[in-house]
Short mmCIF file of C-alpha atoms in Angstrom, two decimals:
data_model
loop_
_atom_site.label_atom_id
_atom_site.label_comp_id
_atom_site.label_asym_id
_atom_site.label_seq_id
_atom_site.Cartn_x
_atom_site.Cartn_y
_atom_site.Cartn_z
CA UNK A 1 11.69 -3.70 -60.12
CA UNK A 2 8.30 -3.44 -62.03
CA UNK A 3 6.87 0.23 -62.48
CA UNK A 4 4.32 -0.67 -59.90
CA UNK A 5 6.77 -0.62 -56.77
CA UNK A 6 8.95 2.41 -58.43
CA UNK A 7 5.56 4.23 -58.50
CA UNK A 8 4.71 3.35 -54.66
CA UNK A 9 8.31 3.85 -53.67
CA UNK A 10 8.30 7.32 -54.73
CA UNK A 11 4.79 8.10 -53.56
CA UNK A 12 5.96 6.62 -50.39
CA UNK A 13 9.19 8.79 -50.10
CA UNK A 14 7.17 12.28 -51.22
CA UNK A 15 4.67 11.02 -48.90
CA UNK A 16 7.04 11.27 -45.57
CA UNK A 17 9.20 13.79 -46.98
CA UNK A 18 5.94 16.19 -45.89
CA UNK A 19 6.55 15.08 -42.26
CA UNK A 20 10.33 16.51 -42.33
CA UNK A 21 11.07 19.47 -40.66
CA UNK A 22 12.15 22.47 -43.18
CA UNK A 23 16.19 23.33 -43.08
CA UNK A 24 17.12 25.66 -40.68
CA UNK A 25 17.66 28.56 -43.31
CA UNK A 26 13.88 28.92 -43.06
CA UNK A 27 13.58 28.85 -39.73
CA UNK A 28 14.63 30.98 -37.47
CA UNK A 29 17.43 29.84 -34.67
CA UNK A 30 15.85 29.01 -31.40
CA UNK A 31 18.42 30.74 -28.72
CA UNK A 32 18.67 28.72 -25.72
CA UNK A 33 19.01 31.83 -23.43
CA UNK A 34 15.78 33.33 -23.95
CA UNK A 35 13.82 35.07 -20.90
CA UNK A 36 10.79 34.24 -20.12
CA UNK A 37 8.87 36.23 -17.23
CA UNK A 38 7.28 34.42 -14.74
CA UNK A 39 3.82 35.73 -13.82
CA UNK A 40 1.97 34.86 -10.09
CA UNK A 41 -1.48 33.85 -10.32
CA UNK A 42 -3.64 36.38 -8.67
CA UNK A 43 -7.70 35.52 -8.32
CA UNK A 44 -9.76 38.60 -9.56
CA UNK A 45 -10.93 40.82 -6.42
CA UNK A 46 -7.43 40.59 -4.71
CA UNK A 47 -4.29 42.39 -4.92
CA UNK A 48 -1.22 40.65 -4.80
CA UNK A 49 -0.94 42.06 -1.36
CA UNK A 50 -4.49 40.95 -0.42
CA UNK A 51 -4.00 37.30 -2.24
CA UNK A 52 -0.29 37.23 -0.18
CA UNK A 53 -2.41 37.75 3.51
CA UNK A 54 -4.82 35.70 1.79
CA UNK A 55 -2.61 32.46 1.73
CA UNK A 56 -0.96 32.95 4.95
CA UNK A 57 -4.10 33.14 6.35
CA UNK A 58 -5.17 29.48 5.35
CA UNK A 59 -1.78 28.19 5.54
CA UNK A 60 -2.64 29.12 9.39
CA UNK A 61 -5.93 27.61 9.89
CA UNK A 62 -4.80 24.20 7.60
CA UNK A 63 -1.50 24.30 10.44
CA UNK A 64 -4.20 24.25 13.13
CA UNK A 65 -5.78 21.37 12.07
CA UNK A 66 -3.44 19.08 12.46
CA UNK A 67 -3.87 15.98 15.19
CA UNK A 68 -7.10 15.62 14.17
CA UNK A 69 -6.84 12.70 16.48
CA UNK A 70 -7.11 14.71 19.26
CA UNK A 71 -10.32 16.47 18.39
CA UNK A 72 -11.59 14.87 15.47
CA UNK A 73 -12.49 16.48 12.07
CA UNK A 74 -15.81 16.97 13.52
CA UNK A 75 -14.40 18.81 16.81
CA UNK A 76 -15.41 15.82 19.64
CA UNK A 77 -12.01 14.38 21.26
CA UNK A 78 -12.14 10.73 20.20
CA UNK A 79 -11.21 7.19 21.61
CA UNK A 80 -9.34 4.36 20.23
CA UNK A 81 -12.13 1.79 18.93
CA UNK A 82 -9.36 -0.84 21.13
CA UNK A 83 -9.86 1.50 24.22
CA UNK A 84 -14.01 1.38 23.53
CA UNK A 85 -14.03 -2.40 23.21
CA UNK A 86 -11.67 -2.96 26.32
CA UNK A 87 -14.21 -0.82 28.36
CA UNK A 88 -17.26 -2.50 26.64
CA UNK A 89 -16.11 -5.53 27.81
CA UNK A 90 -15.69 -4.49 31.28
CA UNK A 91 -19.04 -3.20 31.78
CA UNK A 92 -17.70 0.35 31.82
CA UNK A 93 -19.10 2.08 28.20
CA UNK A 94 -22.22 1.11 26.23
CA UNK A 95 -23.21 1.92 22.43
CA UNK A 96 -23.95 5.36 22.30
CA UNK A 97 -27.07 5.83 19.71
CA UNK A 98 -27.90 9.90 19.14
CA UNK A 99 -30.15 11.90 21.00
CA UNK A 100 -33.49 12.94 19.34
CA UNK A 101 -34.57 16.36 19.55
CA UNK A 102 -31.71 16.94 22.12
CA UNK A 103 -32.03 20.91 22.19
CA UNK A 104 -35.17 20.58 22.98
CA UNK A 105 -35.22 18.15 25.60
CA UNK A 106 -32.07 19.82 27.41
CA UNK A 107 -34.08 23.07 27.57
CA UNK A 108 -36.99 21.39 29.13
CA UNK A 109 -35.00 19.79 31.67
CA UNK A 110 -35.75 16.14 30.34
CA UNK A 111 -31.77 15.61 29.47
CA UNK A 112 -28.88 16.32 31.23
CA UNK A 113 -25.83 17.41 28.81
CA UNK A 114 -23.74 13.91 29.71
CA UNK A 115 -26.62 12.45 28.49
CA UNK A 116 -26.57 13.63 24.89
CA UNK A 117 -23.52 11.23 23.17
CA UNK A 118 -20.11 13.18 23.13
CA UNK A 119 -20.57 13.15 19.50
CA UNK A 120 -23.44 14.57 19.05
CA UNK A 121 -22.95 17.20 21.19
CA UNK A 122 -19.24 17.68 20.00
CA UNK A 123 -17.30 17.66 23.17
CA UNK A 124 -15.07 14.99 24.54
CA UNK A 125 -15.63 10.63 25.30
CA UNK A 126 -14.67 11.10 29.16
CA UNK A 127 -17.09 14.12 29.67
CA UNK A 128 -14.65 16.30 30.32
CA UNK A 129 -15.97 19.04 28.58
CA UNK A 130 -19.46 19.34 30.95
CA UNK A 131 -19.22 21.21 34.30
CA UNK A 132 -19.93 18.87 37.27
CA UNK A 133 -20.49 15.62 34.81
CA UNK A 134 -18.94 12.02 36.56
CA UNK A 135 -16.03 11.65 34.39
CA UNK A 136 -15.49 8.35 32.79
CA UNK A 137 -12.08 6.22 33.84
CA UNK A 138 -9.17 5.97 31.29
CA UNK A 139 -7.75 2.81 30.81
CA UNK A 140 -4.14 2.63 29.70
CA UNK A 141 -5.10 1.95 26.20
CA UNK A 142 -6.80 5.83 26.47
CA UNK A 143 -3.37 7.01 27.67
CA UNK A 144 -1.55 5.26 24.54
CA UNK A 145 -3.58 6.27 22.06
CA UNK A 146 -3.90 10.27 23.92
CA UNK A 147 -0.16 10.36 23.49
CA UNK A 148 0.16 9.94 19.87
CA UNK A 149 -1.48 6.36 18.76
CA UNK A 150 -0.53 3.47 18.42
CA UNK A 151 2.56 2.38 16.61
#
C-alpha cells in the first residue's frame, strides 16, 4: 500500500467514525414504558365543553347533507340528465335558460313562479314545490333515479 491510500484510508475511517452514535454509557437509556400525555386540541375562544357541542353540532348538519341527490348541493331536487333527454325527446321538457331580473318581474306580475327555471329559483324539476303550478309527468327513469340512482 503506498502512503497515499493509508493516508485516505484513515481520513476516510475518522471521517465516518463522526457519523457513529456515542456508546450507551453517555447516553442515557431510553425506557420503553415512558408516559406521554395526550393533549385535545381546543381552538382559542372555546372551552372544551363549548368545542365538544361545537363538533356535534357540525357532525349534525354534515349528517343532514347527505343524498345530495335528492336536493342538490344547491337545494333544487334534481333529474337524471337520462330522464331530461328521454322527455326532451318526447316533446315533454325544453332547455331551461335563467330568468333575468326574475324578482322583479314576479313582483310586477310579468312571470309566474313555474316560469322562473327550478334552478334558479331553487325548488324542484316537476314543480312541485309552487302552489297550483301543472306538475310535470315522471317517466320511469324519474322513479329509478328518485329511489336511489342508477346502479
Amino acid at each position: 500500500m503506498t502512503k497515499q491510500s493509508v493516508i485516505l484510508t484513515l481520513a476516510f475511517v475518522a471521517f465516518t467514525d463522526a457519523f457513529n452514535q456515542p456508546p450507551s454509557s453517555i447516553s442515557p437509556p431510553i425506557s420503553k414504558s415512558s408516559s406521554t400525555a395526550l393533549f385535545e386540541y381546543i381552538p382559542t375562544g372555546f372551552t372544551k365543553e363549548s368545542w365538544a357541542k361545537f363538533k356535534g353540532d357540525e357532525a349534525k348538519k354534515k349528517a343532514a347533507q347527505k343524498n345530495l341527490g335528492r336536493l342538490g348541493p344547491k337545494g333544487f331536487q334534481s333529474r337524471s340528465f337520462q330522464s331530461f333527454q328521454e322527455a326532451l325527446e318526447r316533446g315533454e321538457a325544453a332547455h331551461l335558460m335563467p330568468v333575468e331580473n326574475a324578482k322583479k318581474r314576479l313582483a310586477s306580475g310579468e312571470l309566474k313562479m313555474e316560469d322562473i327555471p327550478y334552478m334558479q329559483r331553487g325548488g324542484a324539476w316537476d314543480n312541485s314545490d309552487v302552489k297550483g303550478a301543472k306538475r310535470k309527468n315522471w317517466l320511469a327513469s324519474d322513479k329509478t333515479y328518485a329511489g336511489g340512482g342508477y346502479k
